[in-house]
Amino acid sequence: QGDWSSDVCSSDLVENLAAAVSLNFMYYNFARPDMSLANGYPTTPAMAAGASNHVWKVEEIVGLLNGVPSADL
């Protein structure tokens, strides 16, 4: 079965964790409207900070990961 510590420190696990954290960050800040920020319409934290002008679709975020422009999805 192998050594547990070598499994925990494997580069695949670290890369998967980094990808999962990145997806969560992007979804939370760009695709999930926060009702406390809403001024009559759905607003995300990224919109409130001026980093985006619309609520992103999950397909747009996935397109960034795959290198596919969102218009092609």
CSV table of N, CA, C and O in Angstrom, one decimal:
chain,number,residue,atom,x,y,z
A,1,GLN,N,0.8,-1.2,0.0
A,1,GLN,CA,0.0,0.0,0.0
A,1,GLN,C,0.8,1.3,0.0
A,1,GLN,O,0.4,2.3,-0.5
A,2,GLY,N,2.0,1.2,0.5
A,2,GLY,CA,2.9,2.3,0.4
A,2,GLY,C,2.8,3.2,1.7
A,2,GLY,O,2.0,3.1,2.5
A,3,ASP,N,3.7,4.2,1.6
A,3,ASP,CA,3.8,5.1,2.8
A,3,ASP,C,2.8,6.3,2.6
A,3,ASP,O,2.7,6.9,1.6
A,4,TRP,N,2.0,6.5,3.7
A,4,TRP,CA,1.0,7.5,3.6
A,4,TRP,C,1.6,8.9,3.3
A,4,TRP,O,1.0,9.7,2.6
A,5,SER,N,2.7,9.2,3.9
A,5,SER,CA,3.3,10.6,3.7
A,5,SER,C,3.7,10.8,2.3
A,5,SER,O,3.6,11.9,1.8
A,6,SER,N,4.2,9.8,1.6
A,6,SER,CA,4.6,10.0,0.2
A,6,SER,C,3.3,10.2,-0.7
A,6,SER,O,3.4,11.0,-1.7
A,7,ASP,N,2.2,9.6,-0.3
A,7,ASP,CA,0.9,9.9,-1.0
A,7,ASP,C,0.4,11.3,-0.8
A,7,ASP,O,0.0,12.0,-1.7
A,8,VAL,N,0.5,11.8,0.4
A,8,VAL,CA,0.0,13.1,0.8
A,8,VAL,C,0.9,14.2,0.1
A,8,VAL,O,0.4,15.2,-0.3
A,9,CYS,N,2.1,14.0,-0.1
A,9,CYS,CA,3.0,15.0,-0.7
A,9,CYS,C,3.2,14.8,-2.2
A,9,CYS,O,4.0,15.5,-2.7
A,10,SER,N,2.5,13.9,-2.8
A,10,SER,CA,2.7,13.7,-4.2
A,10,SER,C,2.3,15.0,-5.0
A,10,SER,O,1.4,15.7,-4.6
A,11,SER,N,2.9,15.2,-6.1
A,11,SER,CA,2.7,16.4,-6.9
A,11,SER,C,1.3,16.3,-7.5
A,11,SER,O,0.6,17.4,-7.7
A,12,ASP,N,0.7,15.2,-7.8
A,12,ASP,CA,-0.6,15.1,-8.3
A,12,ASP,C,-1.6,15.6,-7.3
A,12,ASP,O,-2.6,16.3,-7.7
A,13,LEU,N,-1.5,15.2,-6.1
A,13,LEU,CA,-2.4,15.7,-5.0
A,13,LEU,C,-2.3,17.2,-4.9
A,13,LEU,O,-3.3,17.9,-4.8
A,14,VAL,N,-1.1,17.7,-4.9
A,14,VAL,CA,-0.9,19.2,-4.7
A,14,VAL,C,-1.5,19.9,-5.9
A,14,VAL,O,-2.2,20.9,-5.8
A,15,GLU,N,-1.3,19.4,-7.1
A,15,GLU,CA,-1.9,20.0,-8.3
A,15,GLU,C,-3.4,20.0,-8.3
A,15,GLU,O,-4.1,21.0,-8.7
A,16,ASN,N,-4.0,18.9,-7.9
A,16,ASN,CA,-5.4,18.7,-7.8
A,16,ASN,C,-6.0,19.7,-6.7
A,16,ASN,O,-7.1,20.3,-6.9
A,17,LEU,N,-5.3,19.8,-5.6
A,17,LEU,CA,-5.8,20.7,-4.5
A,17,LEU,C,-5.7,22.2,-5.1
A,17,LEU,O,-6.7,22.9,-4.8
A,18,ALA,N,-4.7,22.5,-5.8
A,18,ALA,CA,-4.5,23.9,-6.3
A,18,ALA,C,-5.7,24.2,-7.3
A,18,ALA,O,-6.2,25.3,-7.3
A,19,ALA,N,-6.0,23.2,-8.1
A,19,ALA,CA,-7.1,23.4,-9.1
A,19,ALA,C,-8.4,23.5,-8.4
A,19,ALA,O,-9.2,24.4,-8.8
A,20,ALA,N,-8.6,22.7,-7.4
A,20,ALA,CA,-9.9,22.8,-6.6
A,20,ALA,C,-10.0,24.1,-5.9
A,20,ALA,O,-11.1,24.8,-5.9
A,21,VAL,N,-9.0,24.6,-5.3
A,21,VAL,CA,-9.0,25.9,-4.6
A,21,VAL,C,-9.3,27.1,-5.7
A,21,VAL,O,-10.0,28.0,-5.4
A,22,SER,N,-8.6,27.0,-6.8
A,22,SER,CA,-8.8,28.0,-7.9
A,22,SER,C,-10.2,28.0,-8.4
A,22,SER,O,-10.8,29.1,-8.6
A,23,LEU,N,-10.8,26.8,-8.6
A,23,LEU,CA,-12.2,26.7,-9.0
A,23,LEU,C,-13.1,27.3,-8.0
A,23,LEU,O,-14.1,28.1,-8.3
A,24,ASN,N,-12.9,27.0,-6.7
A,24,ASN,CA,-13.7,27.5,-5.7
A,24,ASN,C,-13.6,29.1,-5.6
A,24,ASN,O,-14.6,29.8,-5.5
A,25,PHE,N,-12.4,29.6,-5.7
A,25,PHE,CA,-12.2,31.0,-5.7
A,25,PHE,C,-13.0,31.7,-6.8
A,25,PHE,O,-13.6,32.7,-6.6
A,26,MET,N,-12.8,31.2,-8.0
A,26,MET,CA,-13.4,31.8,-9.2
A,26,MET,C,-15.0,31.7,-9.1
A,26,MET,O,-15.6,32.7,-9.4
A,27,TYR,N,-15.5,30.6,-8.6
A,27,TYR,CA,-16.9,30.5,-8.5
A,27,TYR,C,-17.5,31.5,-7.5
A,27,TYR,O,-18.4,32.2,-7.7
A,28,TYR,N,-16.8,31.5,-6.3
A,28,TYR,CA,-17.3,32.3,-5.2
A,28,TYR,C,-17.3,33.8,-5.6
A,28,TYR,O,-18.2,34.6,-5.3
A,29,ASN,N,-16.2,34.2,-6.2
A,29,ASN,CA,-16.0,35.7,-6.5
A,29,ASN,C,-16.6,36.2,-7.8
A,29,ASN,O,-17.0,37.3,-8.0
A,30,PHE,N,-16.8,35.3,-8.8
A,30,PHE,CA,-17.3,35.7,-10.1
A,30,PHE,C,-18.6,35.1,-10.5
A,30,PHE,O,-19.3,35.8,-11.3
A,31,ALA,N,-19.0,34.0,-10.0
A,31,ALA,CA,-20.3,33.4,-10.5
A,31,ALA,C,-21.4,33.3,-9.4
A,31,ALA,O,-22.5,33.1,-9.8
A,32,ARG,N,-21.1,33.5,-8.2
A,32,ARG,CA,-22.1,33.4,-7.1
A,32,ARG,C,-22.5,34.8,-6.6
A,32,ARG,O,-21.8,35.5,-5.9
A,33,PRO,N,-23.7,35.2,-7.0
A,33,PRO,CA,-24.2,36.5,-6.5
A,33,PRO,C,-24.3,36.5,-5.0
A,33,PRO,O,-24.7,35.5,-4.4
A,34,ASP,N,-23.9,37.6,-4.4
A,34,ASP,CA,-24.0,37.8,-2.9
A,34,ASP,C,-25.1,38.8,-2.7
A,34,ASP,O,-25.1,39.9,-3.1
A,35,MET,N,-26.2,38.3,-2.0
A,35,MET,CA,-27.3,39.2,-1.8
A,35,MET,C,-27.1,40.4,-1.0
A,35,MET,O,-27.8,41.4,-1.1
A,36,SER,N,-26.0,40.4,-0.1
A,36,SER,CA,-25.7,41.6,0.7
A,36,SER,C,-25.1,42.7,-0.2
A,36,SER,O,-25.1,43.8,0.2
A,37,LEU,N,-24.6,42.3,-1.4
A,37,LEU,CA,-24.1,43.3,-2.3
A,37,LEU,C,-25.1,43.8,-3.4
A,37,LEU,O,-24.8,44.7,-4.1
A,38,ALA,N,-26.2,43.1,-3.4
A,38,ALA,CA,-27.2,43.4,-4.5
A,38,ALA,C,-27.8,44.8,-4.3
A,38,ALA,O,-28.2,45.2,-3.2
A,39,ASN,N,-27.9,45.5,-5.4
A,39,ASN,CA,-28.5,46.8,-5.4
A,39,ASN,C,-29.6,46.8,-6.5
A,39,ASN,O,-29.7,47.5,-7.4
A,40,GLY,N,-30.5,45.8,-6.3
A,40,GLY,CA,-31.6,45.7,-7.2
A,40,GLY,C,-31.4,44.6,-8.3
A,40,GLY,O,-32.2,44.3,-9.0
A,41,TYR,N,-30.1,44.2,-8.4
A,41,TYR,CA,-29.8,43.1,-9.3
A,41,TYR,C,-28.6,42.3,-8.7
A,41,TYR,O,-27.9,42.7,-7.9
A,42,PRO,N,-28.5,41.0,-9.2
A,42,PRO,CA,-27.5,40.1,-8.6
A,42,PRO,C,-26.1,40.7,-8.8
A,42,PRO,O,-25.7,41.2,-9.9
A,43,THR,N,-25.3,40.8,-7.7
A,43,THR,CA,-23.9,41.3,-7.8
A,43,THR,C,-23.0,40.3,-7.1
A,43,THR,O,-23.2,39.8,-6.0
A,44,THR,N,-21.9,40.0,-7.8
A,44,THR,CA,-20.8,39.2,-7.2
A,44,THR,C,-19.8,40.0,-6.5
A,44,THR,O,-19.7,41.2,-6.8
A,45,PRO,N,-18.9,39.4,-5.7
A,45,PRO,CA,-17.8,40.2,-5.1
A,45,PRO,C,-16.9,40.8,-6.1
A,45,PRO,O,-16.4,41.9,-6.0
A,46,ALA,N,-16.7,40.1,-7.2
A,46,ALA,CA,-15.8,40.6,-8.3
A,46,ALA,C,-16.5,41.9,-8.9
A,46,ALA,O,-15.8,42.8,-9.3
A,47,MET,N,-17.8,41.8,-9.1
A,47,MET,CA,-18.5,43.0,-9.7
A,47,MET,C,-18.4,44.2,-8.7
A,47,MET,O,-18.2,45.3,-9.1
A,48,ALA,N,-18.6,43.9,-7.4
A,48,ALA,CA,-18.5,45.0,-6.4
A,48,ALA,C,-17.1,45.6,-6.4
A,48,ALA,O,-17.0,46.8,-6.1
A,49,ALA,N,-16.1,44.8,-6.6
A,49,ALA,CA,-14.7,45.3,-6.6
A,49,ALA,C,-14.3,45.9,-8.0
A,49,ALA,O,-13.2,46.5,-8.1
A,50,GLY,N,-15.2,45.8,-9.0
A,50,GLY,CA,-14.9,46.4,-10.3
A,50,GLY,C,-14.0,45.5,-11.2
A,50,GLY,O,-13.5,45.9,-12.2
A,51,ALA,N,-13.9,44.2,-10.8
A,51,ALA,CA,-13.1,43.3,-11.6
A,51,ALA,C,-13.9,42.6,-12.7
A,51,ALA,O,-13.3,41.9,-13.5
A,52,SER,N,-15.2,42.7,-12.6
A,52,SER,CA,-16.1,42.1,-13.6
A,52,SER,C,-17.3,43.0,-13.8
A,52,SER,O,-17.7,43.7,-12.9
A,53,ASN,N,-17.9,42.8,-15.0
A,53,ASN,CA,-19.2,43.6,-15.2
A,53,ASN,C,-20.4,42.7,-15.4
A,53,ASN,O,-21.4,43.2,-15.8
A,54,HIS,N,-20.3,41.4,-15.1
A,54,HIS,CA,-21.4,40.5,-15.2
A,54,HIS,C,-21.2,39.3,-14.3
A,54,HIS,O,-20.1,39.0,-13.8
A,55,VAL,N,-22.3,38.6,-14.0
A,55,VAL,CA,-22.2,37.3,-13.3
A,55,VAL,C,-21.8,36.3,-14.3
A,55,VAL,O,-22.4,36.1,-15.3
A,56,TRP,N,-20.6,35.6,-13.9
A,56,TRP,CA,-20.1,34.6,-14.8
A,56,TRP,C,-20.9,33.3,-14.8
A,56,TRP,O,-21.4,33.0,-13.7
A,57,LYS,N,-20.9,32.6,-15.9
A,57,LYS,CA,-21.5,31.3,-16.0
A,57,LYS,C,-20.4,30.3,-15.7
A,57,LYS,O,-19.2,30.6,-15.9
A,58,VAL,N,-20.8,29.2,-15.1
A,58,VAL,CA,-19.8,28.1,-14.9
A,58,VAL,C,-19.0,27.7,-16.1
A,58,VAL,O,-17.8,27.5,-16.1
A,59,GLU,N,-19.7,27.8,-17.3
A,59,GLU,CA,-19.0,27.5,-18.5
A,59,GLU,C,-17.9,28.4,-18.8
A,59,GLU,O,-16.9,28.0,-19.4
A,60,GLU,N,-18.0,29.7,-18.5
A,60,GLU,CA,-17.0,30.6,-18.7
A,60,GLU,C,-15.7,30.3,-17.9
A,60,GLU,O,-14.6,30.4,-18.3
A,61,ILE,N,-16.0,29.9,-16.6
A,61,ILE,CA,-14.8,29.5,-15.7
A,61,ILE,C,-14.2,28.3,-16.3
A,61,ILE,O,-12.9,28.2,-16.3
A,62,VAL,N,-14.9,27.3,-16.7
A,62,VAL,CA,-14.4,26.0,-17.2
A,62,VAL,C,-13.6,26.3,-18.5
A,62,VAL,O,-12.5,25.8,-18.7
A,63,GLY,N,-14.1,27.2,-19.3
A,63,GLY,CA,-13.4,27.6,-20.5
A,63,GLY,C,-12.0,28.2,-20.2
A,63,GLY,O,-11.1,28.0,-21.0
A,64,LEU,N,-11.9,28.9,-19.1
A,64,LEU,CA,-10.6,29.5,-18.7
A,64,LEU,C,-9.6,28.3,-18.4
A,64,LEU,O,-8.4,28.4,-18.8
A,65,LEU,N,-10.1,27.3,-17.8
A,65,LEU,CA,-9.2,26.2,-17.4
A,65,LEU,C,-8.8,25.4,-18.6
A,65,LEU,O,-7.7,24.9,-18.7
A,66,ASN,N,-9.7,25.2,-19.6
A,66,ASN,CA,-9.4,24.4,-20.7
A,66,ASN,C,-8.8,25.3,-21.9
A,66,ASN,O,-8.4,24.7,-22.9
A,67,GLY,N,-8.7,26.6,-21.7
A,67,GLY,CA,-8.2,27.4,-22.8
A,67,GLY,C,-9.1,27.6,-23.9
A,67,GLY,O,-8.8,28.0,-25.0
A,68,VAL,N,-10.4,27.4,-23.7
A,68,VAL,CA,-11.4,27.5,-24.7
A,68,VAL,C,-12.2,28.9,-24.5
A,68,VAL,O,-12.7,29.1,-23.4
A,69,PRO,N,-12.2,29.7,-25.5
A,69,PRO,CA,-13.0,31.0,-25.3
A,69,PRO,C,-14.4,30.7,-25.0
A,69,PRO,O,-15.0,29.8,-25.5
A,70,SER,N,-15.0,31.5,-24.1
A,70,SER,CA,-16.4,31.3,-23.7
A,70,SER,C,-17.4,31.3,-24.8
A,70,SER,O,-18.5,30.7,-24.7
A,71,ALA,N,-17.1,32.1,-25.9
A,71,ALA,CA,-18.1,32.1,-27.0
A,71,ALA,C,-18.2,30.8,-27.7
A,71,ALA,O,-19.2,30.6,-28.4
A,72,ASP,N,-17.2,29.9,-27.6
A,72,ASP,CA,-17.2,28.6,-28.3
A,72,ASP,C,-17.9,27.6,-27.5
A,72,ASP,O,-18.1,26.5,-27.9
A,73,LEU,N,-18.3,27.9,-26.2
A,73,LEU,CA,-19.0,26.9,-25.4
A,73,LEU,C,-20.5,26.8,-25.7
A,73,LEU,O,-21.1,27.7,-26.0
